[in-house]
PDB file of C-alpha atoms and ligand atoms in Angstrom:
ATOM      1  CA  MET A   1     -12.194 -22.388 -25.000  1.00  0.00           C
ATOM      2  CA  VAL A   2      -8.517 -21.559 -24.624  1.00  0.00           C
ATOM      3  CA  ASN A   3      -7.613 -18.573 -26.792  1.00  0.00           C
ATOM      4  CA  LYS A   4      -4.525 -19.391 -28.897  1.00  0.00           C
ATOM      5  CA  GLU A   5      -3.670 -15.901 -30.066  1.00  0.00           C
ATOM      6  CA  CYS A   6      -0.987 -15.197 -27.484  1.00  0.00           C
ATOM      7  CA  PHE A   7       2.427 -14.305 -28.842  1.00  0.00           C
ATOM      8  CA  GLY A   8       5.296 -16.481 -27.697  1.00  0.00           C
ATOM      9  CA  THR A   9       3.195 -18.772 -25.519  1.00  0.00           C
ATOM     10  CA  LEU A  10       3.508 -22.485 -26.166  1.00  0.00           C
ATOM     11  CA  PHE A  11       1.229 -24.121 -23.643  1.00  0.00           C
ATOM     12  CA  LEU A  12      -2.127 -22.565 -24.338  1.00  0.00           C
ATOM     13  CA  ASP A  13      -3.925 -25.808 -25.151  1.00  0.00           C
ATOM     14  CA  VAL A  14      -4.095 -26.573 -21.442  1.00  0.00           C
ATOM     15  CA  GLU A  15      -6.531 -24.600 -19.320  1.00  0.00           C
ATOM     16  CA  MET A  16      -4.715 -22.940 -16.417  1.00  0.00           C
ATOM     17  CA  LYS A  17      -6.144 -22.171 -12.998  1.00  0.00           C
ATOM     18  CA  ILE A  18      -4.838 -18.729 -12.074  1.00  0.00           C
ATOM     19  CA  GLY A  19      -5.321 -17.370  -8.562  1.00  0.00           C
ATOM     20  CA  ILE A  20      -5.729 -13.659  -7.900  1.00  0.00           C
ATOM     21  CA  LEU A  21      -4.996 -12.539  -4.340  1.00  0.00           C
ATOM     22  CA  GLY A  22      -8.446 -11.281  -3.423  1.00  0.00           C
ATOM     23  CA  PHE A  23      -8.013  -8.765  -0.593  1.00  0.00           C
ATOM     24  CA  GLN A  24      -8.208  -5.488  -2.482  1.00  0.00           C
ATOM     25  CA  GLY A  25      -7.258  -3.806  -5.752  1.00  0.00           C
ATOM     26  CA  ALA A  26      -7.986  -4.613  -9.374  1.00  0.00           C
ATOM     27  CA  ILE A  27      -9.152  -8.217  -8.876  1.00  0.00           C
ATOM     28  CA  ILE A  28     -12.061  -8.302 -11.344  1.00  0.00           C
ATOM     29  CA  GLU A  29      -9.966  -6.568 -13.991  1.00  0.00           C
ATOM     30  CA  HIS A  30      -7.306  -9.303 -13.853  1.00  0.00           C
ATOM     31  CA  GLN A  31     -10.031 -11.943 -13.846  1.00  0.00           C
ATOM     32  CA  ARG A  32     -11.544 -10.472 -17.021  1.00  0.00           C
ATOM     33  CA  HIS A  33      -8.232 -10.861 -18.909  1.00  0.00           C
ATOM     34  CA  ILE A  34      -7.593 -14.406 -17.660  1.00  0.00           C
ATOM     35  CA  GLU A  35     -11.098 -15.515 -18.657  1.00  0.00           C
ATOM     36  CA  LYS A  36     -10.892 -13.747 -22.010  1.00  0.00           C
ATOM     37  CA  LEU A  37      -7.801 -15.883 -22.722  1.00  0.00           C
ATOM     38  CA  GLY A  38      -9.807 -19.013 -21.887  1.00  0.00           C
ATOM     39  CA  HIS A  39      -8.360 -19.796 -18.457  1.00  0.00           C
ATOM     40  CA  GLU A  40      -9.929 -20.078 -15.023  1.00  0.00           C
ATOM     41  CA  ALA A  41      -9.481 -17.221 -12.513  1.00  0.00           C
ATOM     42  CA  VAL A  42      -9.901 -17.869  -8.787  1.00  0.00           C
ATOM     43  CA  ASN A  43     -10.230 -15.217  -6.088  1.00  0.00           C
ATOM     44  CA  VAL A  44      -7.736 -16.379  -3.399  1.00  0.00           C
ATOM     45  CA  ARG A  45      -8.305 -15.428   0.264  1.00  0.00           C
ATOM     46  CA  TYR A  46      -7.432 -18.569   2.214  1.00  0.00           C
ATOM     47  CA  PRO A  47      -4.238 -20.670   2.393  1.00  0.00           C
ATOM     48  CA  GLU A  48      -6.058 -23.873   1.297  1.00  0.00           C
ATOM     49  CA  GLN A  49      -6.826 -22.207  -2.025  1.00  0.00           C
ATOM     50  CA  LEU A  50      -3.109 -22.077  -2.870  1.00  0.00           C
ATOM     51  CA  GLU A  51      -3.221 -25.802  -3.685  1.00  0.00           C
ATOM     52  CA  GLU A  52      -3.849 -26.730  -7.311  1.00  0.00           C
ATOM     53  CA  LEU A  53      -3.087 -23.275  -8.733  1.00  0.00           C
ATOM     54  CA  ASN A  54      -0.953 -23.001 -11.874  1.00  0.00           C
ATOM     55  CA  GLY A  55      -0.004 -19.437 -10.972  1.00  0.00           C
ATOM     56  CA  ILE A  56      -1.031 -16.488  -8.816  1.00  0.00           C
ATOM     57  CA  ILE A  57      -1.372 -12.749  -9.421  1.00  0.00           C
ATOM     58  CA  LEU A  58      -0.762 -10.247  -6.610  1.00  0.00           C
ATOM     59  CA  PRO A  59      -2.730  -7.194  -7.775  1.00  0.00           C
ATOM     60  CA  GLY A  60      -2.195  -3.509  -7.086  1.00  0.00           C
ATOM     61  CA  GLY A  61      -3.603  -1.911  -3.971  1.00  0.00           C
ATOM     62  CA  GLU A  62      -1.818  -0.821  -0.824  1.00  0.00           C
ATOM     63  CA  SER A  63       1.125  -3.034  -0.008  1.00  0.00           C
ATOM     64  CA  THR A  64       1.183  -2.374   3.756  1.00  0.00           C
ATOM     65  CA  THR A  65      -2.470  -3.410   4.081  1.00  0.00           C
ATOM     66  CA  MET A  66      -2.041  -6.405   1.797  1.00  0.00           C
ATOM     67  CA  GLY A  67       1.024  -7.509   3.762  1.00  0.00           C
ATOM     68  CA  LYS A  68      -0.907  -7.339   7.037  1.00  0.00           C
ATOM     69  CA  LEU A  69      -3.795  -9.318   5.538  1.00  0.00           C
ATOM     70  CA  LEU A  70      -1.377 -11.988   4.286  1.00  0.00           C
ATOM     71  CA  VAL A  71      -0.188 -12.436   7.876  1.00  0.00           C
ATOM     72  CA  ARG A  72      -3.673 -12.303   9.417  1.00  0.00           C
ATOM     73  CA  THR A  73      -5.105 -14.909   7.036  1.00  0.00           C
ATOM     74  CA  GLY A  74      -2.169 -17.255   7.586  1.00  0.00           C
ATOM     75  CA  MET A  75      -1.220 -17.006   3.938  1.00  0.00           C
ATOM     76  CA  MET A  76       2.176 -15.308   4.175  1.00  0.00           C
ATOM     77  CA  GLU A  77       4.265 -18.419   4.925  1.00  0.00           C
ATOM     78  CA  PRO A  78       2.445 -20.937   2.682  1.00  0.00           C
ATOM     79  CA  LEU A  79       2.493 -18.454  -0.212  1.00  0.00           C
ATOM     80  CA  ARG A  80       6.208 -17.733   0.286  1.00  0.00           C
ATOM     81  CA  GLN A  81       6.934 -21.464   0.291  1.00  0.00           C
ATOM     82  CA  LYS A  82       4.870 -22.078  -2.854  1.00  0.00           C
ATOM     83  CA  ILE A  83       6.723 -19.296  -4.681  1.00  0.00           C
ATOM     84  CA  GLU A  84      10.093 -20.576  -3.486  1.00  0.00           C
ATOM     85  CA  ASN A  85       9.083 -24.019  -4.762  1.00  0.00           C
ATOM     86  CA  GLY A  86       8.351 -22.571  -8.207  1.00  0.00           C
ATOM     87  CA  LEU A  87       4.721 -21.391  -8.245  1.00  0.00           C
ATOM     88  CA  PRO A  88       4.573 -18.728 -10.979  1.00  0.00           C
ATOM     89  CA  VAL A  89       3.690 -15.345  -9.491  1.00  0.00           C
ATOM     90  CA  TRP A  90       3.056 -11.937 -11.031  1.00  0.00           C
ATOM     91  CA  GLY A  91       3.053  -8.841  -8.835  1.00  0.00           C
ATOM     92  CA  THR A  92       1.532  -5.694 -10.325  1.00  0.00           C
ATOM     93  CA  CYS A  93       2.410  -2.453  -8.526  1.00  0.00           C
ATOM     94  CA  ALA A  94       1.737  -3.173  -4.805  1.00  0.00           C
ATOM     95  CA  GLY A  95       2.283  -6.845  -5.732  1.00  0.00           C
ATOM     96  CA  MET A  96       5.812  -5.913  -6.860  1.00  0.00           C
ATOM     97  CA  ILE A  97       6.415  -4.391  -3.415  1.00  0.00           C
ATOM     98  CA  LEU A  98       5.160  -7.586  -1.722  1.00  0.00           C
ATOM     99  CA  LEU A  99       7.668  -9.700  -3.683  1.00  0.00           C
ATOM    100  CA  ALA A 100      10.782  -7.513  -3.243  1.00  0.00           C
ATOM    101  CA  LYS A 101      13.605  -8.665  -0.988  1.00  0.00           C
ATOM    102  CA  GLU A 102      14.531  -5.036  -0.345  1.00  0.00           C
ATOM    103  CA  LEU A 103      12.453  -1.867  -0.039  1.00  0.00           C
ATOM    104  CA  GLU A 104      14.296   1.419  -0.288  1.00  0.00           C
ATOM    105  CA  ASN A 105      11.810   3.507   1.686  1.00  0.00           C
ATOM    106  CA  ASP A 106       9.959   1.088   3.949  1.00  0.00           C
ATOM    107  CA  SER A 107      11.281  -0.845   6.940  1.00  0.00           C
ATOM    108  CA  VAL A 108       8.738  -3.683   6.610  1.00  0.00           C
ATOM    109  CA  LYS A 109       9.361  -6.392   4.022  1.00  0.00           C
ATOM    110  CA  HIS A 110       6.632  -8.819   3.011  1.00  0.00           C
ATOM    111  CA  LEU A 111       7.139 -12.018   0.978  1.00  0.00           C
ATOM    112  CA  ALA A 112      10.758 -10.968   0.252  1.00  0.00           C
ATOM    113  CA  VAL A 113      11.393 -13.630  -2.406  1.00  0.00           C
ATOM    114  CA  MET A 114      12.685 -11.715  -5.451  1.00  0.00           C
ATOM    115  CA  ASP A 115      16.177 -10.219  -5.790  1.00  0.00           C
ATOM    116  CA  ILE A 116      15.038  -6.671  -6.433  1.00  0.00           C
ATOM    117  CA  CYS A 117      15.166  -3.441  -4.472  1.00  0.00           C
ATOM    118  CA  VAL A 118      11.992  -1.352  -4.896  1.00  0.00           C
ATOM    119  CA  ARG A 119      11.190   2.294  -4.192  1.00  0.00           C
ATOM    120  CA  ARG A 120       7.553   2.772  -3.177  1.00  0.00           C
ATOM    121  CA  ASN A 121       5.549   5.673  -4.619  1.00  0.00           C
ATOM    122  CA  ALA A 122       8.611   6.382  -6.754  1.00  0.00           C
ATOM    123  CA  TYR A 123       6.725   8.676  -9.123  1.00  0.00           C
ATOM    124  CA  GLY A 124       5.193  10.809  -6.364  1.00  0.00           C
ATOM    125  CA  THR A 125       1.569  10.938  -5.280  1.00  0.00           C
ATOM    126  CA  GLN A 126      -1.743   9.926  -6.881  1.00  0.00           C
ATOM    127  CA  ILE A 127      -1.771  13.012  -9.130  1.00  0.00           C
ATOM    128  CA  ASP A 128       1.562  11.955 -10.596  1.00  0.00           C
ATOM    129  CA  SER A 129      -0.079   8.867 -12.095  1.00  0.00           C
ATOM    130  CA  PHE A 130       0.433   8.595 -15.871  1.00  0.00           C
ATOM    131  CA  ASP A 131       0.183   6.330 -18.887  1.00  0.00           C
ATOM    132  CA  THR A 132       2.342   5.658 -21.901  1.00  0.00           C
ATOM    133  CA  VAL A 133       2.724   3.191 -24.805  1.00  0.00           C
ATOM    134  CA  VAL A 134       5.879   1.065 -25.073  1.00  0.00           C
ATOM    135  CA  LYS A 135       7.188  -1.923 -27.014  1.00  0.00           C
ATOM    136  CA  ILE A 136       8.501  -4.670 -24.722  1.00  0.00           C
ATOM    137  CA  SER A 137      10.030  -7.202 -27.072  1.00  0.00           C
ATOM    138  CA  ALA A 138      10.126 -10.106 -24.589  1.00  0.00           C
ATOM    139  CA  VAL A 139       6.372  -9.771 -24.092  1.00  0.00           C
ATOM    140  CA  ALA A 140       4.682  -8.694 -27.331  1.00  0.00           C
ATOM    141  CA  GLN A 141       5.405  -7.748 -30.944  1.00  0.00           C
ATOM    142  CA  GLN A 142       3.205  -4.653 -30.771  1.00  0.00           C
ATOM    143  CA  ALA A 143       3.604  -1.623 -28.470  1.00  0.00           C
ATOM    144  CA  ILE A 144       1.415  -1.951 -25.386  1.00  0.00           C
ATOM    145  CA  PRO A 145      -0.276   0.641 -23.150  1.00  0.00           C
ATOM    146  CA  LEU A 146       1.113   0.991 -19.612  1.00  0.00           C
ATOM    147  CA  VAL A 147      -0.810   2.652 -16.760  1.00  0.00           C
ATOM    148  CA  PHE A 148       1.071   3.852 -13.656  1.00  0.00           C
ATOM    149  CA  ILE A 149      -0.814   4.665 -10.422  1.00  0.00           C
ATOM    150  CA  ARG A 150       1.294   5.772  -7.428  1.00  0.00           C
ATOM    151  CA  ALA A 151       3.727   3.335  -8.897  1.00  0.00           C
ATOM    152  CA  PRO A 152       6.908   1.882  -7.460  1.00  0.00           C
ATOM    153  CA  TYR A 153       9.952   1.118  -9.610  1.00  0.00           C
ATOM    154  CA  VAL A 154      12.931  -1.179  -9.217  1.00  0.00           C
ATOM    155  CA  THR A 155      16.180   0.529  -8.237  1.00  0.00           C
ATOM    156  CA  LYS A 156      18.469  -2.535  -8.118  1.00  0.00           C
ATOM    157  CA  VAL A 157      18.331  -6.091  -9.450  1.00  0.00           C
ATOM    158  CA  GLY A 158      20.243  -9.244  -8.591  1.00  0.00           C
ATOM    159  CA  GLU A 159      22.211 -11.027 -11.307  1.00  0.00           C
ATOM    160  CA  ASN A 160      19.451 -13.597 -11.939  1.00  0.00           C
ATOM    161  CA  VAL A 161      16.885 -10.930 -12.724  1.00  0.00           C
ATOM    162  CA  GLU A 162      16.018 -10.144 -16.330  1.00  0.00           C
ATOM    163  CA  VAL A 163      15.008  -6.509 -16.914  1.00  0.00           C
ATOM    164  CA  LEU A 164      12.036  -6.493 -19.323  1.00  0.00           C
ATOM    165  CA  CYS A 165      11.338  -2.759 -19.523  1.00  0.00           C
ATOM    166  CA  ARG A 166      12.923   0.546 -18.515  1.00  0.00           C
ATOM    167  CA  ILE A 167      11.212   3.921 -18.755  1.00  0.00           C
ATOM    168  CA  ASP A 168      13.405   7.026 -18.442  1.00  0.00           C
ATOM    169  CA  GLY A 169      16.125   4.749 -17.102  1.00  0.00           C
ATOM    170  CA  HIS A 170      13.939   3.252 -14.371  1.00  0.00           C
ATOM    171  CA  ILE A 171      13.149  -0.473 -14.292  1.00  0.00           C
ATOM    172  CA  VAL A 172       9.371  -0.985 -14.474  1.00  0.00           C
ATOM    173  CA  ALA A 173       9.130  -4.675 -15.477  1.00  0.00           C
ATOM    174  CA  ALA A 174      11.400  -7.576 -14.549  1.00  0.00           C
ATOM    175  CA  ARG A 175      11.479 -11.339 -14.266  1.00  0.00           C
ATOM    176  CA  GLN A 176      13.408 -13.812 -12.151  1.00  0.00           C
ATOM    177  CA  ALA A 177      12.587 -17.458 -13.008  1.00  0.00           C
ATOM    178  CA  ASN A 178       8.956 -17.987 -11.860  1.00  0.00           C
ATOM    179  CA  MET A 179       8.530 -14.389 -10.651  1.00  0.00           C
ATOM    180  CA  LEU A 180       7.295 -11.466 -12.760  1.00  0.00           C
ATOM    181  CA  VAL A 181       6.859  -7.881 -11.560  1.00  0.00           C
ATOM    182  CA  THR A 182       5.418  -4.802 -13.232  1.00  0.00           C
ATOM    183  CA  SER A 183       5.189  -1.257 -11.825  1.00  0.00           C
ATOM    184  CA  PHE A 184       2.175  -0.655 -14.037  1.00  0.00           C
ATOM    185  CA  HIS A 185      -1.333  -2.131 -14.419  1.00  0.00           C
ATOM    186  CA  PRO A 186      -1.926  -4.111 -17.661  1.00  0.00           C
ATOM    187  CA  GLU A 187      -5.283  -5.241 -16.209  1.00  0.00           C
ATOM    188  CA  LEU A 188      -6.590  -1.659 -16.505  1.00  0.00           C
ATOM    189  CA  THR A 189      -6.105  -1.670 -20.289  1.00  0.00           C
ATOM    190  CA  ASP A 190      -7.708  -3.768 -23.058  1.00  0.00           C
ATOM    191  CA  ASP A 191      -4.360  -5.283 -23.992  1.00  0.00           C
ATOM    192  CA  SER A 192      -3.857  -8.857 -22.744  1.00  0.00           C
ATOM    193  CA  ALA A 193      -0.194  -9.189 -23.802  1.00  0.00           C
ATOM    194  CA  PHE A 194       1.154  -9.332 -20.241  1.00  0.00           C
ATOM    195  CA  HIS A 195      -1.544 -11.784 -19.175  1.00  0.00           C
ATOM    196  CA  CYS A 196      -0.549 -13.965 -22.164  1.00  0.00           C
ATOM    197  CA  TYR A 197       3.087 -13.730 -21.141  1.00  0.00           C
ATOM    198  CA  PHE A 198       2.267 -14.731 -17.554  1.00  0.00           C
ATOM    199  CA  ILE A 199       0.060 -17.629 -18.637  1.00  0.00           C
ATOM    200  CA  GLY A 200       3.021 -18.793 -20.737  1.00  0.00           C
ATOM    201  CA  MET A 201       5.116 -18.814 -17.544  1.00  0.00           C
ATOM    202  CA  CYS A 202       2.393 -20.843 -15.798  1.00  0.00           C
ATOM    203  CA  GLY A 203       2.399 -23.498 -18.508  1.00  0.00           C
ATOM    204  CA  LYS A 204       6.067 -24.323 -18.088  1.00  0.00           C
TER     205      LYS A 204
HETATM  206  N1  LIG B   1       1.536   3.011  -3.674  1.00  0.00           N
HETATM  207  C1  LIG B   1       1.033   1.704  -3.388  1.00  0.00           C
HETATM  208  C2  LIG B   1       1.880   1.024  -2.307  1.00  0.00           C
HETATM  209  O1  LIG B   1       2.922   1.491  -1.971  1.00  0.00           O
HETATM  210  C3  LIG B   1       0.978   0.854  -4.643  1.00  0.00           C
HETATM  211  C4  LIG B   1       0.034   1.489  -5.614  1.00  0.00           C
HETATM  212  C5  LIG B   1      -0.646   0.516  -6.551  1.00  0.00           C
HETATM  213  O2  LIG B   1      -0.668  -0.689  -6.352  1.00  0.00           O
HETATM  214  N2  LIG B   1      -1.337   1.084  -7.536  1.00  0.00           N
HETATM  215  O3  LIG B   1       1.488   0.021  -1.802  1.00  0.00           O
END
């Protein structure tokens, strides 16, 4: 049953099929949120699976490895084309790095579809991981918990990019049309607000 409690989401009566890029990272955690909201989650590892998705999540992990696996599985080009043709996509952490057109501290770009410049490991190493609670008015009425793990942040945005959240002046959530990026990991918390927001994007 589709859960209708999402704030600001108009299309929840229709069950969405949401892909989660299934190479590494918090795949099951994203799946848990999607299913809790009454939608179908699919673990995506092959190009053929990109057909018939209403949206796709690129989870956290290690962006260099995920980029190489996208090439090796033949998914890089078809996925880029789908996104350019409007497939809703949400990149969390390493997923944000995969989507960026520019990387400040890496010479290899990956999907390079979103007009953002990203700094990898911007908060330092694993021990500099942290969490906080913030209200993001475009996404939810209540404050939501944000978890940062070796997180990147956005250092520059193009004019079509909407900044959704800044922390200490750094951009940690942004949207450009069908593309959403977050530096942090909503899937590692119990709060489904960001998953609701993304499913809303998939229903449009
Ligand atoms: N530091 C990782 C990278 O650069 C991203 C970390 C994450 O996804 N939690 O790919």
